[in-house]
Amino acid sequence: MDPRFIRNFSIIAHIDHGKSTLADRLLEYTGALSQREMMEQVLDSMDLERERGITIKAHAVRLNYKADDGNMYELNLIDTPGHVDFTYEVSRSLQACEGALLVVDASQGVEAQTLANTYLALSHDLELIPVINKIDLPSAEPERIREQIEQLIGLDASEAVLTSAKNGVGIREVLEAVVKRVPAPKGDPAAPLRALIFDSWFDPYRGVIILARVVDGTLRVGQKIRLHANGRQLEIENLGYQSPKPIPCNELTAGEAGFIFANIKTISDAQIGDTIVEESFPDVDPLPGFQEIKPMVFAGLYPIESHEHGLLRDALEKLRLNDSAFSFEPENSMALGFGFRCGFLGLLHLEIVQERLEREFQIDLITTAPGVRYRVTTTSDELIEIDNPQKFPDPSSIKHIEEPIIDATVITREEYIGEILKLLEEKRGNQKKFEYIGGGRVLLLYEVPLNEIVLDFYDRLKSASRGYASLDYTLSGYRISPLVKLDVLVAGEPVDALSMIVHRDFAYERGKALIERLRKLIPRQMFEVALQAAIGNKIISRETISAIRKNVLAKCYGGDITRKRKLLEKQKEGKKRMKRVGRVEIPQEAFLAVLKVGTDTSE
Amino acid sequence: MPGVYISYPFCSQKCTYCNFASGVFTRNQQERYDVALVREIEAHVWQWQPETLYLGGGTPSLMEFGPLESTLSPIPSGALVEATMECAPGTVTAERATFWRSLGINRMSLGVQSFVPEELRRTGRRHTAQIVESDIQVLTGAGIRNINIDLIAGLPGQTLASWRESLSWVERLSPPHVSIYIFELDEDSNLGREATLGGIRYGAGLLPSDDAVAEMYELAVVELAGLGIHRYEISNFAKPGYQSRHNLKYWTGEPYAGFGLDAHSFNGGTRRGNVDDLNLYLDRMEAEQSPAGEASTVDAEEERFFVGLRLARGIQPTEGEWRRFRDPIEQSIRDGLLEREGGWLRLTPRGFLVSNEVFQNFIEVRAGLV
């Protein structure tokens, strides 16, 4: 295809602002999919994605569009994941494009996430086309949103396209804007091959499938290629594109996007952001921006039934086939037995993995409170990375500890500012920016330790703002902090899975809150149970769970012994779902109590 | 010798704490039930003569004379030594009492629940302590002296002081039998459901703490013993010779036949319960189908432990049982919840209140649960 008639674009939008619906309409309008064939939102193909209304995996769909100028265009719609955890994947998808639609809800306006992805797009020199969607809503204020886009992003919104994707309004205008305003790809079909891997996944029948954008040169079936980052040599078995059904083809030329099968067995061999080069011309410059994806958030996953440990390992291995951002290694807890320390891109990623394990593999899990990876410099100037409180070194051997810091952008309404500032202060945040952005909205930029975000920040932010706050963050670096390890003792025994790393100044308060919460979560036992929070050998807080006083069934209605038995069985079964530490039965929720500490101790 | 249980699920109001299949139904349903119940009893082939009879509810004391007589007449009465009727205070009249006595009913169980007006009001009960007193006089006058009073510990608003007030009424009325039920918080009663959901209707916000209820129960054990009314089962207390023969059958694994809605039967090997939906019961009976649900085979050894151990005297485990349950027995003895004396095994005073914790260790959870 002549690059002059190719347009590669993606859609940037906040959750619920109508990205998937707009994508569906574009497909429908260009005939890529008939109405009858269309599922509600075809781009989100995983069940989980559809349920959560978010897109986890990027996809690329080719649309053939006959424009008003009479020419036939090949439009590649490159979908991006829509969550802060997947920023790197988003940036790679954007790099595969020359333009993007910036979809903004006509009544909600610009959100933090939209803003972050917009900046990401601008940094890749993408042509942005503002699209103001949902103009059919009674509360729609397209003029106000137009102003907001200009003011906040500095983008000329005078030619913003007004749409109602739901009602199919403005779809042709969007397609025309893509053709007219998104630049054609600049690559040289005759130059040595350079193609960007912007997504990859594992298919149980085909092995790893790569989605790639050809920047220069041509990909051909049978071609010998090399992956730049790891030097692997491969031969292309199949090429094709999605429309949205997979359609095989013999070559993909500069400017085009499509999928590749090359008999790759593991997903970690096809890293997102890597450059595909030709075996015979391996010395070309790789495309910029490649990074190894590193997990940022860590948690222990344990089977409730200890005999399911093997099952869990198999399940993790299967998940890992399809998700190179996710890592795991065996971990051993005195309280929880054998499990795995798992690394995730962020909290959503953690939740997704957890849900898939429970749903697809039917494994009941205990997840310990998520934490981050600390850098500890020892007195002998050795640098160790700690992603698990259990491995926290002896305090006397620590010179200093650094913790990961993020830049968090929050956009909210003025009326919630008081609460949100209080929350950010509590979370050890430093204000970097406070800006009124019109329409009664405020943009906050804060430097916050990541550890504070992985605790209960999302939930707290949501309740402080009644849902009217959006958050985005990027890792900005590491900072030395006075951190200590807080331990919890139940009936005198330390429960390793409840340990956490906290800022020294907050240790007393957190310890007290944690113990109070545990007192409410751990049911009364047959004997009195002491709960203690400790730093080193020093007990900083103590609570007592008094012994159970009554658990008795009285009535025997008409000799219904069966009912009694069922009640006893139910009670007994309930206990089986708890973890026994010493002689104390601890319910699953208790292991997540660490998360909620600091929320509302009066609860 | 076996017993007979008859269920009469009709009430003039649904009490807030009630988690049975009883309640307020239409006149038409009641008339159909009267017919269905007699049909079920008449269809029964008696292989034995019942020794005890128990008319439970619901409010069987509201049964009209005709249906009551038709219900009881097909039951072989030659061996009957105890025939109990459950009775809502305020439903007793001299005429009814005389009629009941004439049908052979010789024991009344009064659903008093509390003697404190505020507590009664919240449950939906309409009687007063004075009504209970006069009911007992009328019953005694008609020759029914074997009377039980039901009390509930754990009602909304109840305190140790108000509980003492109820117990002082027991002292004044001096019945030969008292049942102390601890309110069971479950989804099957209006009050329990409300409390589970964190609501405040029915006084759900005023439920006393577990510790307070435990103290009420312990207080009752001591106070009643002082009146010569001794605990013989977790919830049952009696003067010597006045233990409920019928209820004892439940705890000792003797057979009984149940008739009517949600009535249960035990033939010595299997248990079977009738359906607990009134319309379903009526439809089945009218279609000449069995009202019984699926039968379940019992593990007699397990049952001796989680049912038999409810008795204050305890059980005499067989050699096989000592062996099979050695670990849980020893654990509970170490925890001070069971005690062994000669061949007997029984709950300790502390064990009564946490008996579920003990019993759980003697049962295997069956598949398909939860």
mmCIF file of C-alpha atoms in Angstrom, chain A residues 304 335-336 365-370 455 488-490 495-500 513-523 525 529 531 545 577-581 584-597:
data_model
loop_
_atom_site.group_PDB
_atom_site.id
_atom_site.type_symbol
_atom_site.label_atom_id
_atom_site.label_comp_id
_atom_site.label_asym_id
_atom_site.label_seq_id
_atom_site.Cartn_x
_atom_site.Cartn_y
_atom_site.Cartn_z
ATOM 1 C CA ILE A 304 -6.153 -21.207 51.061
ATOM 2 C CA ALA A 335 1.571 -18.072 58.755
ATOM 3 C CA LEU A 336 0.349 -18.890 55.268
ATOM 4 C CA LEU A 365 -6.496 -17.286 47.314
ATOM 5 C CA ILE A 366 -5.235 -15.211 50.143
ATOM 6 C CA THR A 367 -3.519 -12.096 48.855
ATOM 7 C CA THR A 368 -1.281 -10.293 51.276
ATOM 8 C CA ALA A 369 -1.211 -6.521 51.373
ATOM 9 C CA PRO A 370 0.548 -5.133 48.314
ATOM 10 C CA LEU A 455 -2.311 1.027 50.302
ATOM 11 C CA VAL A 488 2.154 -8.131 64.259
ATOM 12 C CA LEU A 489 2.003 -10.801 66.932
ATOM 13 C CA VAL A 490 -1.100 -12.902 67.383
ATOM 14 C CA VAL A 495 2.499 -13.448 61.820
ATOM 15 C CA ASP A 496 4.909 -12.697 59.036
ATOM 16 C CA ALA A 497 2.183 -12.150 56.448
ATOM 17 C CA LEU A 498 0.897 -9.190 58.452
ATOM 18 C CA SER A 499 4.204 -7.340 58.621
ATOM 19 C CA MET A 500 4.508 -4.067 56.762
ATOM 20 C CA ALA A 513 -5.008 1.198 63.770
ATOM 21 C CA LEU A 514 -3.973 -2.171 62.364
ATOM 22 C CA ILE A 515 -4.352 -3.915 65.702
ATOM 23 C CA GLU A 516 -7.743 -2.339 66.261
ATOM 24 C CA ARG A 517 -8.880 -3.463 62.857
ATOM 25 C CA LEU A 518 -7.590 -6.982 63.384
ATOM 26 C CA ARG A 519 -9.459 -7.143 66.656
ATOM 27 C CA LYS A 520 -12.666 -6.660 64.722
ATOM 28 C CA LEU A 521 -11.756 -9.050 61.927
ATOM 29 C CA ILE A 522 -10.465 -12.003 63.920
ATOM 30 C CA PRO A 523 -13.417 -13.829 65.430
ATOM 31 C CA GLN A 525 -11.695 -17.903 69.860
ATOM 32 C CA VAL A 529 -6.040 -13.810 72.182
ATOM 33 C CA LEU A 531 -2.808 -8.849 69.460
ATOM 34 C CA ILE A 545 -9.797 -10.472 71.814
ATOM 35 C CA ARG A 577 -11.653 -21.026 55.085
ATOM 36 C CA MET A 578 -9.540 -19.429 57.733
ATOM 37 C CA LYS A 579 -5.820 -19.798 58.216
ATOM 38 C CA ARG A 580 -4.713 -21.330 61.431
ATOM 39 C CA VAL A 581 -1.762 -19.624 63.046
ATOM 40 C CA VAL A 584 -5.824 -19.006 66.293
ATOM 41 C CA GLU A 585 -8.112 -19.061 63.261
ATOM 42 C CA ILE A 586 -7.494 -15.962 61.159
ATOM 43 C CA PRO A 587 -9.910 -15.082 58.361
ATOM 44 C CA GLN A 588 -8.699 -14.011 54.937
ATOM 45 C CA GLU A 589 -9.849 -10.428 55.388
ATOM 46 C CA ALA A 590 -7.411 -10.005 58.225
ATOM 47 C CA PHE A 591 -4.489 -10.372 55.845
ATOM 48 C CA LEU A 592 -5.772 -7.434 53.871
ATOM 49 C CA ALA A 593 -6.422 -5.375 56.985
ATOM 50 C CA VAL A 594 -3.015 -3.848 56.514
ATOM 51 C CA LEU A 595 -4.459 -2.197 53.431
ATOM 52 C CA LYS A 596 -7.178 -0.340 55.207
ATOM 53 C CA VAL A 597 -5.129 0.980 58.042
#
